[in-house]
Coordinates of C-alpha atoms and ligand atoms in Angstrom, one line a residue:
M1 CA -21.5 -36.1 43.3
R2 CA -18.5 -37.8 41.8
Q3 CA -15.7 -38.5 44.0
L4 CA -13.4 -35.5 44.3
N5 CA -9.8 -35.9 43.1
L6 CA -8.6 -33.7 46.0
F7 CA -9.1 -33.7 49.6
Q8 CA -12.7 -32.7 49.8
A9 CA -12.0 -30.2 52.7
D10 CA -9.3 -28.4 50.6
L11 CA -11.6 -28.0 47.7
S12 CA -14.6 -26.9 49.6
D13 CA -12.4 -24.1 51.3
I14 CA -11.3 -22.9 48.0
L15 CA -14.8 -23.0 46.6
K16 CA -16.0 -21.1 49.5
E17 CA -13.4 -18.4 49.1
F18 CA -14.2 -18.3 45.3
A19 CA -17.8 -18.0 46.1
D20 CA -17.4 -15.0 48.4
S21 CA -14.9 -13.3 46.1
T22 CA -15.5 -10.0 44.5
A23 CA -17.7 -9.8 41.3
E24 CA -14.8 -9.2 39.2
D25 CA -13.0 -12.3 40.5
R26 CA -16.2 -14.3 39.8
G27 CA -16.5 -12.9 36.3
A28 CA -19.8 -11.3 37.1
I29 CA -20.9 -9.1 34.2
F30 CA -24.7 -8.6 33.7
T31 CA -26.7 -8.8 30.5
R32 CA -29.1 -6.1 29.3
P33 CA -32.9 -7.1 29.5
E34 CA -33.4 -6.5 25.7
V35 CA -30.4 -8.9 25.0
V36 CA -31.7 -11.5 27.3
D37 CA -35.1 -11.3 25.7
F38 CA -33.3 -11.6 22.3
I39 CA -31.6 -14.8 23.4
L40 CA -34.6 -16.5 24.8
D41 CA -36.5 -15.6 21.6
I42 CA -33.8 -17.1 19.2
C43 CA -33.7 -20.2 21.4
G44 CA -37.4 -20.7 21.0
Y45 CA -38.2 -20.2 24.7
T46 CA -41.3 -18.1 23.9
T47 CA -44.9 -18.1 25.3
T48 CA -46.1 -19.5 22.0
H49 CA -45.1 -22.8 23.5
N50 CA -46.1 -24.5 26.5
L51 CA -43.0 -23.8 28.5
N52 CA -44.0 -25.9 31.4
N53 CA -43.2 -28.9 29.0
Y54 CA -39.7 -27.5 28.7
R55 CA -36.7 -27.9 31.1
I56 CA -34.5 -24.8 31.1
L57 CA -31.1 -24.3 32.8
E58 CA -29.4 -21.2 33.8
P59 CA -25.8 -22.2 34.9
S60 CA -24.8 -19.0 36.6
F61 CA -27.7 -16.8 37.3
G62 CA -26.1 -13.9 39.3
D63 CA -28.7 -11.2 39.8
G64 CA -31.2 -13.1 37.8
D65 CA -31.0 -11.2 34.5
F66 CA -32.0 -14.4 32.7
L67 CA -33.8 -16.1 35.5
L68 CA -36.5 -13.5 36.2
P69 CA -37.5 -13.2 32.4
I70 CA -37.5 -17.0 32.2
V71 CA -39.9 -17.3 35.1
K72 CA -42.0 -14.5 33.7
R73 CA -42.4 -16.2 30.5
L74 CA -43.0 -19.6 32.2
L75 CA -45.9 -18.1 34.2
L76 CA -47.4 -16.4 31.2
S77 CA -47.3 -19.6 29.2
Y78 CA -48.7 -21.6 32.2
K79 CA -51.6 -19.3 32.7
K80 CA -52.7 -19.6 29.1
I81 CA -53.4 -23.4 29.5
S82 CA -54.2 -23.3 33.3
P83 CA -55.5 -20.0 34.7
E84 CA -55.6 -21.7 38.2
I85 CA -52.2 -20.6 39.4
S86 CA -52.3 -22.1 42.8
N87 CA -51.6 -25.6 41.8
V88 CA -48.4 -24.7 39.8
L89 CA -46.1 -26.6 42.1
P90 CA -46.1 -30.1 40.6
A91 CA -46.5 -28.7 37.1
L92 CA -43.5 -26.3 37.3
S93 CA -41.0 -27.9 39.6
D94 CA -38.9 -29.4 36.8
A95 CA -39.3 -26.5 34.4
V96 CA -36.2 -24.6 35.6
R97 CA -32.9 -25.2 37.3
A98 CA -30.5 -22.3 38.0
V99 CA -27.1 -22.6 39.6
E100 CA -25.1 -19.9 41.3
I101 CA -22.0 -20.0 43.5
N102 CA -22.2 -16.7 45.2
N103 CA -24.5 -16.6 48.3
Q104 CA -25.3 -12.9 48.2
S105 CA -26.6 -13.3 44.7
I106 CA -28.7 -16.3 45.5
E107 CA -30.3 -14.4 48.4
K108 CA -31.0 -11.3 46.4
T109 CA -32.4 -13.2 43.4
S110 CA -34.4 -15.6 45.5
S111 CA -36.2 -12.5 47.0
K112 CA -36.8 -11.0 43.5
L113 CA -38.2 -14.4 42.5
L114 CA -40.4 -14.5 45.5
R115 CA -41.8 -11.1 44.7
L116 CA -42.4 -12.0 41.2
L117 CA -44.2 -15.2 42.0
S118 CA -46.3 -13.4 44.6
T119 CA -47.3 -10.7 42.1
Q120 CA -48.4 -13.5 39.7
G121 CA -50.7 -15.0 42.4
V122 CA -48.5 -18.0 43.4
P123 CA -49.2 -18.7 47.2
E124 CA -46.0 -18.0 49.3
K125 CA -45.6 -21.6 50.4
A126 CA -45.6 -22.9 46.8
S127 CA -43.4 -20.0 45.7
R128 CA -40.8 -20.9 48.4
H129 CA -40.9 -24.5 47.5
L130 CA -40.5 -23.8 43.8
I131 CA -37.5 -21.4 44.5
E132 CA -35.9 -24.1 46.5
T133 CA -36.4 -26.7 43.9
W134 CA -35.3 -24.5 41.0
I135 CA -32.2 -23.0 42.6
I136 CA -29.0 -25.1 42.9
R137 CA -26.4 -23.5 45.2
G138 CA -22.8 -24.3 44.2
D139 CA -20.2 -24.6 41.6
F140 CA -22.0 -25.3 38.2
L141 CA -19.0 -27.2 37.1
L142 CA -19.0 -29.6 40.0
T143 CA -22.7 -30.0 40.4
D144 CA -24.7 -33.1 39.4
L145 CA -27.8 -32.0 37.5
P146 CA -31.1 -34.0 37.8
F147 CA -32.1 -34.3 34.2
E148 CA -31.2 -33.3 30.7
F149 CA -32.5 -29.9 29.4
T150 CA -34.5 -28.6 26.4
H151 CA -32.8 -25.3 26.8
V152 CA -29.6 -23.9 28.4
V153 CA -29.1 -20.1 28.4
G154 CA -27.0 -17.5 30.1
N155 CA -24.0 -15.6 30.3
P156 CA -21.1 -17.7 31.7
P157 CA -18.6 -16.2 33.9
Y158 CA -15.4 -14.6 32.4
V159 CA -12.7 -15.8 34.7
R160 CA -9.3 -15.9 33.2
H161 CA -7.2 -19.0 33.7
E162 CA -4.7 -17.4 35.8
R163 CA -7.3 -16.2 38.3
I164 CA -8.7 -19.7 38.9
P165 CA -7.0 -21.3 41.9
D166 CA -4.7 -24.3 40.9
A167 CA -6.5 -27.0 42.9
L168 CA -9.9 -25.9 41.2
I169 CA -8.4 -26.0 37.7
R170 CA -6.9 -29.4 38.4
E171 CA -10.4 -30.6 39.4
Y172 CA -12.0 -29.1 36.4
R173 CA -9.3 -30.6 34.1
A174 CA -10.2 -34.0 35.4
R175 CA -13.9 -33.5 34.5
F176 CA -13.7 -31.6 31.2
T177 CA -11.9 -32.5 28.0
T178 CA -12.2 -28.9 26.5
I179 CA -10.0 -27.1 29.1
Y180 CA -6.9 -26.7 27.1
D181 CA -4.0 -24.2 27.1
R182 CA -5.1 -21.1 29.0
A183 CA -8.9 -21.7 28.6
D184 CA -11.2 -19.3 30.3
L185 CA -13.9 -20.6 32.7
Y186 CA -16.5 -20.1 30.2
I187 CA -15.1 -22.9 28.1
P188 CA -16.0 -25.8 30.5
F189 CA -19.3 -24.0 31.1
I190 CA -20.2 -24.4 27.5
E191 CA -19.0 -28.1 27.4
K192 CA -21.3 -28.8 30.5
G193 CA -24.2 -27.1 29.0
L194 CA -23.9 -28.9 25.8
V195 CA -23.5 -32.3 27.4
N196 CA -26.6 -31.7 29.4
L197 CA -28.8 -30.8 26.4
E198 CA -31.4 -33.4 25.4
A199 CA -31.6 -34.4 21.6
N200 CA -32.7 -31.3 19.6
G201 CA -32.2 -29.0 22.7
T202 CA -30.8 -25.6 22.2
M203 CA -28.1 -23.7 24.1
G204 CA -28.1 -20.0 23.7
F205 CA -25.4 -17.8 25.5
I206 CA -23.6 -14.6 25.3
C207 CA -19.9 -14.7 26.0
S208 CA -16.4 -13.9 24.5
D209 CA -16.1 -15.0 20.9
R210 CA -12.3 -15.6 21.3
W211 CA -12.7 -19.3 21.6
M212 CA -14.2 -19.6 18.1
K213 CA -10.9 -18.9 16.5
N214 CA -8.0 -19.0 19.1
K215 CA -5.8 -21.9 20.3
Y216 CA -7.5 -22.7 23.6
G217 CA -10.9 -23.0 21.9
G218 CA -9.7 -26.0 19.6
P219 CA -11.1 -28.9 21.6
L220 CA -14.3 -27.3 22.2
R221 CA -14.7 -26.4 18.5
E222 CA -14.0 -30.0 17.8
M223 CA -16.7 -31.2 20.2
V224 CA -19.1 -28.8 18.6
A225 CA -18.2 -29.8 15.2
K226 CA -18.6 -33.5 15.9
S227 CA -22.0 -33.6 17.5
Y228 CA -23.8 -30.1 17.4
H229 CA -25.2 -27.5 15.1
I230 CA -24.4 -23.9 15.3
S231 CA -27.7 -22.4 14.4
G232 CA -27.1 -18.8 15.1
Y233 CA -24.3 -16.4 15.6
V234 CA -24.5 -12.7 16.4
D235 CA -21.4 -10.6 16.5
M236 CA -21.9 -8.2 19.5
V237 CA -18.5 -6.4 19.4
D238 CA -18.9 -2.7 20.0
T239 CA -22.5 -3.0 21.2
P240 CA -23.7 -2.1 24.6
A241 CA -24.8 -5.8 25.3
F242 CA -24.0 -5.6 29.1
T243 CA -24.9 -3.3 31.9
S244 CA -21.3 -2.4 32.4
D245 CA -18.4 -1.9 29.9
V246 CA -16.4 -5.1 29.3
I247 CA -13.2 -5.9 27.7
A248 CA -14.3 -9.2 26.2
Y249 CA -15.5 -9.4 22.7
P250 CA -18.9 -10.7 23.0
A251 CA -21.0 -12.9 20.6
I252 CA -24.4 -14.5 21.0
T253 CA -24.2 -18.1 19.8
T254 CA -27.0 -20.7 19.6
I255 CA -25.9 -24.4 19.5
R256 CA -28.4 -27.2 18.9
R257 CA -28.0 -30.8 19.7
Q258 CA -28.7 -32.2 16.2
K259 CA -27.0 -32.8 12.9
A260 CA -25.0 -29.8 11.6
G261 CA -26.7 -27.4 9.2
P262 CA -26.5 -23.8 8.0
T263 CA -25.7 -21.0 10.5
R264 CA -27.8 -17.7 10.5
I265 CA -25.5 -14.8 11.0
A266 CA -26.0 -11.2 12.1
I267 CA -23.6 -8.5 12.9
Q268 CA -23.6 -5.8 15.5
P269 CA -27.2 -5.3 16.0
E270 CA -28.9 -2.2 17.3
I271 CA -29.6 -2.8 21.1
Q272 CA -33.3 -1.7 21.0
P273 CA -36.2 -4.0 21.9
A274 CA -38.1 -3.5 18.6
S275 CA -35.1 -4.2 16.3
L276 CA -33.9 -7.1 18.4
S277 CA -37.3 -8.6 18.2
E278 CA -37.3 -8.2 14.4
L279 CA -33.8 -9.7 14.3
A280 CA -34.9 -12.6 16.4
H281 CA -37.6 -13.3 13.8
A282 CA -35.1 -13.2 10.8
M283 CA -32.8 -15.5 12.8
T284 CA -35.4 -18.1 13.3
A285 CA -38.0 -17.9 10.4
R286 CA -38.2 -20.8 7.9
T287 CA -36.8 -18.5 5.2
I288 CA -34.8 -15.3 5.9
P289 CA -37.1 -12.3 5.3
A290 CA -36.1 -10.1 2.4
G291 CA -34.4 -6.9 3.5
S292 CA -33.1 -8.3 6.9
H293 CA -29.5 -8.0 7.7
V294 CA -29.2 -11.7 8.4
T295 CA -27.0 -14.0 6.2
E296 CA -26.5 -17.7 6.2
A297 CA -23.3 -19.7 6.0
E298 CA -22.7 -23.5 5.4
N299 CA -19.8 -25.4 7.0
V300 CA -18.9 -22.9 9.7
T301 CA -17.2 -25.6 11.7
N302 CA -14.4 -27.8 10.4
G303 CA -13.0 -30.0 13.3
A304 CA -10.8 -28.1 15.6
N305 CA -10.2 -25.4 12.9
P306 CA -11.2 -21.6 13.5
W307 CA -14.9 -21.1 12.8
I308 CA -15.6 -19.2 9.6
F309 CA -18.6 -16.9 9.6
Q310 CA -18.6 -15.7 6.0
S311 CA -21.0 -15.6 3.1
L312 CA -20.8 -18.8 1.1
E313 CA -19.3 -17.0 -1.9
R314 CA -16.3 -15.6 0.2
L315 CA -15.9 -18.9 1.8
S316 CA -15.8 -20.7 -1.6
V317 CA -13.1 -18.4 -2.9
I318 CA -10.9 -19.3 0.2
R319 CA -11.5 -22.9 -0.2
R320 CA -10.6 -22.8 -3.8
L321 CA -7.4 -20.8 -3.2
E322 CA -6.5 -23.3 -0.3
A323 CA -6.8 -26.2 -2.7
D324 CA -4.9 -24.4 -5.7
F325 CA -2.1 -22.8 -4.0
P326 CA 0.6 -23.5 -1.6
S327 CA 0.7 -21.7 1.8
I328 CA 2.9 -18.6 2.0
E329 CA 5.6 -20.5 4.0
E330 CA 5.6 -23.4 1.5
S331 CA 6.3 -20.7 -1.1
G332 CA 9.4 -19.9 0.7
C333 CA 8.5 -16.8 2.9
K334 CA 9.2 -16.9 6.6
I335 CA 7.0 -15.1 9.0
G336 CA 8.2 -14.1 12.5
I337 CA 7.8 -11.6 15.3
G338 CA 10.2 -9.1 16.5
V339 CA 12.1 -9.3 19.8
A340 CA 10.3 -9.1 23.2
T341 CA 12.6 -8.1 26.0
G342 CA 10.5 -8.1 29.1
A343 CA 11.9 -4.7 30.2
D344 CA 11.9 -2.4 27.2
N345 CA 12.9 0.6 29.4
V346 CA 16.2 -1.2 30.2
F347 CA 16.9 -3.1 26.9
I348 CA 15.8 -0.5 24.5
G349 CA 17.0 3.1 24.3
P350 CA 18.5 5.7 21.9
L351 CA 21.5 4.0 20.0
D352 CA 23.8 6.8 20.9
R353 CA 23.0 6.9 24.5
L354 CA 23.0 3.3 25.5
Q355 CA 26.0 2.9 27.8
V356 CA 27.1 -0.5 26.4
E357 CA 29.7 -1.7 23.9
A358 CA 28.9 -0.7 20.3
D359 CA 28.7 -4.3 19.1
R360 CA 26.0 -5.1 21.7
K361 CA 23.6 -2.6 20.2
I362 CA 21.3 -3.3 17.3
P363 CA 19.2 -0.6 15.5
L364 CA 15.6 -1.3 16.2
V365 CA 12.4 -0.7 14.2
G366 CA 9.0 -0.5 15.9
T367 CA 5.5 0.6 15.0
K368 CA 6.5 4.2 15.7
D369 CA 9.1 4.2 13.0
I370 CA 6.6 3.1 10.3
V371 CA 3.6 5.2 10.8
N372 CA 3.9 6.8 7.4
G373 CA 4.2 3.5 5.5
T374 CA 8.0 3.7 5.0
V375 CA 10.8 3.5 7.7
D376 CA 11.4 6.7 9.5
W377 CA 13.9 5.5 12.1
Q378 CA 13.6 7.3 15.4
G379 CA 17.1 6.2 16.6
K380 CA 16.2 3.4 19.0
A381 CA 18.5 0.4 19.5
V382 CA 18.0 -2.9 21.4
I383 CA 20.8 -4.4 23.5
N384 CA 21.9 -7.7 22.3
P385 CA 22.9 -10.1 25.2
F386 CA 23.6 -13.0 22.7
G387 CA 26.8 -13.9 21.0
K388 CA 27.2 -15.2 17.3
D389 CA 27.0 -18.8 18.7
G390 CA 23.4 -18.1 20.1
K391 CA 24.6 -18.3 23.6
L392 CA 24.6 -15.5 26.1
V393 CA 27.8 -13.6 26.0
H394 CA 30.0 -13.6 29.2
L395 CA 29.5 -10.4 31.0
S396 CA 33.3 -10.5 32.0
A397 CA 34.1 -9.9 28.3
Y398 CA 31.8 -6.8 28.2
P399 CA 32.5 -4.4 31.2
M400 CA 30.2 -1.7 29.9
L401 CA 27.5 -4.2 29.4
A402 CA 28.2 -5.8 32.8
N403 CA 27.9 -2.4 34.4
Y404 CA 24.7 -1.4 32.7
F405 CA 23.0 -4.7 33.6
K406 CA 24.1 -4.3 37.2
K407 CA 22.8 -0.9 37.3
H408 CA 19.4 -2.2 36.2
S409 CA 19.4 -5.6 37.8
K410 CA 16.4 -4.9 39.9
T411 CA 14.2 -4.4 36.9
I412 CA 15.8 -7.2 34.9
L413 CA 15.6 -9.7 37.6
K414 CA 11.9 -9.0 38.0
R415 CA 11.1 -10.5 34.7
N416 CA 9.7 -14.1 34.5
C417 CA 12.3 -15.2 32.0
A418 CA 15.0 -14.1 34.6
K419 CA 13.2 -15.9 37.4
K420 CA 12.9 -19.1 35.5
N421 CA 16.6 -19.1 34.3
P422 CA 18.7 -17.4 37.1
K423 CA 21.9 -18.2 35.3
G424 CA 20.8 -16.4 32.1
W425 CA 19.1 -13.6 34.1
Y426 CA 20.1 -11.0 31.5
R427 CA 18.6 -12.6 28.4
T428 CA 15.9 -11.0 26.5
I429 CA 12.5 -13.1 26.3
D430 CA 13.3 -13.9 22.7
R431 CA 16.6 -14.7 21.3
I432 CA 18.1 -12.1 18.9
Y433 CA 19.4 -13.2 15.6
P434 CA 21.6 -10.3 14.4
D435 CA 21.7 -11.8 10.9
L436 CA 18.0 -10.7 10.4
V437 CA 19.1 -7.1 10.6
S438 CA 20.8 -7.2 7.2
R439 CA 17.9 -9.1 5.4
P440 CA 15.3 -7.0 3.5
K441 CA 12.1 -7.6 5.1
L442 CA 8.3 -6.6 5.1
L443 CA 7.1 -5.3 8.4
I444 CA 3.5 -5.7 9.6
P445 CA 1.9 -4.1 12.7
D446 CA -0.4 -6.3 14.6
I447 CA -3.8 -4.6 15.0
K448 CA -5.0 -2.8 11.8
G449 CA -8.1 -2.2 9.8
D450 CA -6.2 -2.7 6.6
A451 CA -3.0 -4.3 5.8
H452 CA -0.2 -2.0 6.6
I453 CA 2.8 -3.5 4.9
V454 CA 6.2 -1.7 5.0
Y455 CA 9.3 -2.6 3.1
E456 CA 12.4 -2.3 5.2
N457 CA 15.7 -2.8 3.1
G458 CA 17.9 -4.6 5.7
R459 CA 19.1 -2.1 8.4
Y460 CA 17.0 -2.8 11.5
Y461 CA 15.8 -5.5 13.9
P462 CA 12.0 -5.7 14.4
H463 CA 10.6 -4.9 17.8
H464 CA 7.9 -7.2 19.4
N465 CA 5.0 -5.1 18.2
L466 CA 5.9 -5.9 14.5
Y467 CA 5.5 -9.1 12.5
Y468 CA 8.0 -9.5 9.6
V469 CA 8.2 -11.5 6.5
V470 CA 11.6 -12.5 4.7
S471 CA 12.1 -14.6 1.7
D472 CA 14.9 -16.1 -0.4
R473 CA 12.4 -16.9 -3.2
W474 CA 9.9 -14.2 -3.4
D475 CA 10.7 -10.7 -4.5
L476 CA 9.6 -8.7 -1.5
K477 CA 8.4 -5.8 -3.4
A478 CA 6.1 -8.1 -5.4
L479 CA 5.1 -9.7 -2.1
Q480 CA 4.3 -6.3 -0.5
T481 CA 1.6 -5.8 -3.3
V482 CA 0.2 -9.1 -2.7
L483 CA 0.0 -8.7 1.1
K484 CA -1.7 -5.3 0.8
S485 CA -4.3 -6.6 -1.6
G486 CA -7.9 -7.7 -0.9
I487 CA -6.7 -11.4 -1.0
A488 CA -4.6 -11.0 2.1
K489 CA -7.4 -9.2 3.7
L490 CA -9.8 -12.0 2.9
F491 CA -7.6 -14.5 4.5
I492 CA -7.0 -12.4 7.6
S493 CA -10.7 -11.4 8.1
I494 CA -11.8 -15.0 7.8
Y495 CA -9.3 -16.5 10.3
S496 CA -8.5 -13.6 12.6
T497 CA -10.6 -12.6 15.5
R498 CA -11.9 -9.1 15.1
M499 CA -11.1 -6.4 17.5
R500 CA -13.1 -3.3 18.7
G501 CA -13.4 -0.7 16.0
G502 CA -13.6 -3.5 13.4
Y503 CA -9.8 -4.0 13.4
F504 CA -8.2 -7.3 12.6
R505 CA -5.1 -9.0 14.0
F506 CA -2.4 -9.4 11.5
Q507 CA -0.6 -12.1 13.6
A508 CA 1.8 -14.7 12.4
Q509 CA -0.7 -17.3 12.9
Y510 CA -3.2 -15.6 10.6
L511 CA -0.6 -14.4 8.1
R512 CA 0.6 -17.9 7.8
R513 CA -2.9 -18.8 6.4
I514 CA -2.5 -16.8 3.3
R515 CA -1.9 -18.8 0.1
L516 CA 0.8 -17.7 -2.4
P517 CA 1.8 -19.1 -5.7
F518 CA 5.4 -20.3 -6.1
W519 CA 7.6 -17.5 -7.4
Q520 CA 8.8 -19.6 -10.3
D521 CA 5.2 -19.9 -11.5
V522 CA 4.6 -16.2 -11.6
P523 CA 5.0 -15.0 -15.4
K524 CA 7.7 -12.4 -15.9
K525 CA 5.3 -9.7 -16.9
M526 CA 3.3 -10.3 -13.7
R527 CA 6.3 -10.2 -11.5
T528 CA 7.3 -6.7 -12.8
A529 CA 3.7 -5.4 -12.5
L530 CA 3.6 -6.7 -8.9
S531 CA 7.0 -5.0 -7.9
N532 CA 6.1 -1.8 -9.6
L533 CA 2.9 -1.5 -7.7
A534 CA 4.5 -2.0 -4.3
D535 CA 4.6 1.8 -3.4
S536 CA 1.3 2.6 -5.2
D537 CA -1.8 3.8 -3.4
D538 CA -4.0 2.6 -6.2
T539 CA -5.9 -0.1 -4.5
E540 CA -8.1 -1.0 -7.5
T541 CA -5.0 -1.7 -9.8
C542 CA -3.3 -3.6 -7.0
N543 CA -6.3 -5.8 -6.6
R544 CA -6.7 -6.3 -10.2
V545 CA -3.1 -7.5 -10.7
V546 CA -3.2 -9.7 -7.6
F547 CA -6.7 -11.2 -8.7
D548 CA -5.0 -12.0 -12.0
L549 CA -2.1 -13.7 -10.1
Y550 CA -4.6 -16.0 -8.5
N551 CA -6.6 -16.5 -11.6
L552 CA -9.8 -15.2 -9.9
T553 CA -12.8 -15.7 -12.0
T554 CA -15.4 -12.9 -12.6
S555 CA -17.8 -14.1 -10.0
E556 CA -15.0 -14.7 -7.5
R557 CA -13.9 -11.0 -8.0
A558 CA -17.5 -9.8 -7.6
S559 CA -17.8 -11.7 -4.3
L560 CA -14.7 -10.0 -2.9
G561 CA -16.3 -6.6 -3.8
Ligands
LIG1 C1 -21.4 -13.1 33.9 S1 -22.2 -13.3 35.4 C2 -23.7 -13.7 34.6 C3 -25.0 -13.5 35.5 C4 -26.2 -13.6 34.7 N1 -26.3 -14.9 34.0 C5 -26.4 -12.4 33.7 O1 -26.2 -12.6 32.5 O2 -26.8 -11.4 34.1 C6 -21.6 -14.7 35.9 C7 -22.1 -15.3 37.2 O3 -21.4 -16.5 37.4 C8 -21.2 -16.9 38.8 N2 -20.3 -17.8 38.9 C9 -18.9 -17.8 38.8 N3 -18.3 -19.0 38.8 C10 -19.4 -19.9 39.0 C11 -19.4 -21.3 39.1 N4 -18.3 -22.0 39.1 N5 -20.6 -21.9 39.3 C12 -21.7 -21.1 39.2 N6 -21.8 -19.9 39.2 C13 -20.4 -19.2 39.0 C14 -20.8 -15.5 39.3 O4 -21.0 -15.3 40.7 C15 -21.7 -14.5 38.4 O5 -22.9 -14.3 39.2

């Protein structure tokens, strides 16, 4: 084992504690058997091959949901070529390696394996020997592996960054280049799995899809783009892929250590053995069978950029628009997010009832004020602790404010931003820019199926649950029509992660991906048509005018549906 960066004793204590922690803390979520079979099938770990020639790795085997089917397949395949099962030992010892950190899981799964091998006629001594050789006890991320693998499969643990002990994170960071920002534990699991694949080997895993588009996934995406091929992607959001309900947005991904190529894609398959087996065939057949729901996309990866799993046609529309038009911000529109206070119950309240000086209160607009597509203000205000110069006001100059904050000091002081900055303990998390109130703006709630864009004519300050767009160059009514069109949705759907129920996130980072012509390049007639359509529900006409704005060809229009 590589020299540890920490005092070995410290780290092993931490590891021991982690190994014995609750299933939740260890990120233990188990995979349904039909889903496991599907993953093994699409990775090509099937009994049509001599599986004893392969070396398969399960990095965190837990209760053996992958490991037992793997061994079943291995024995079946072995029996085909050598019915004499008693001499399996040398032939199969290198066929499997499986790692697990939790002792209880290891004991439980070892017993299951022993029973399985015995029912298949493997003598007990040989079985025990095999199990001892196959199973590696310890932390997968800190364990040396004996050789490279033809297959790596599993369901890596979901442990959020904040739940991993600091000393352990430091040790992982020293070993793995892909741990970035607030990366979950599954990120280095994927890195290590990929690094330990032999040429043409396949990794198949089910885990959260967030890294494929978000910030912390950047370095891992870059590594994959450089040296690997994403051969398959199955969106499992809203499917019962696991034996318990989970918060993560799961996807099954197969990555091969070979030159990049097309990616086969399927979305939300039915979790039934027969349909999954049919889907596995469509995902791996030389040509995609007619009538299957599998599609194929080229160039899914692009350096560290978010992955794009879209049909070639839609992708080429995006690429063309990206080449021909400036970004929405280059076209003079600013995108921001409303104020986060850290304690809304103190900083936000009915305007007429907040007991602070009048010039410290700013009318606030949130999602509840715009449910009907126009602003219907419910009377809330936010307390602004900042002066015109951008600095916090002196409480001595505002006796009512001082009194109010004193009364609520316990709650205010509990916030992280107050702990970090004891002098400025009464600041809101974000600074408040009162000038924003009087600017007309478009308001956009975060999670929505369709773009919900509301015009606000310059009377309110946006709350944290809203994004806003302001512009000195674009007419905001015309922009409203563009943003509620199929073009904006195309950009968001391609770059944003999808939430349960098929919703997209209309966050600033994705809104900024939208391309927009310069206002001075928009013909006068078109400007008027766009502004006039701002309040219209006629989606078809809005789309037609916006498609004209972007000079979409007939086939580009057809591909957007
Ligand atoms: C999501 S479960 C998956 C179990 C199994 N692969 C399945 O799909 O049913 C993750 C497992 O990883 C184990 N684990 C967590 N951290 C680990 C580590 N650093 N090394 C090895 N195993 C770990 C947990 O104990 C848990 O059993």
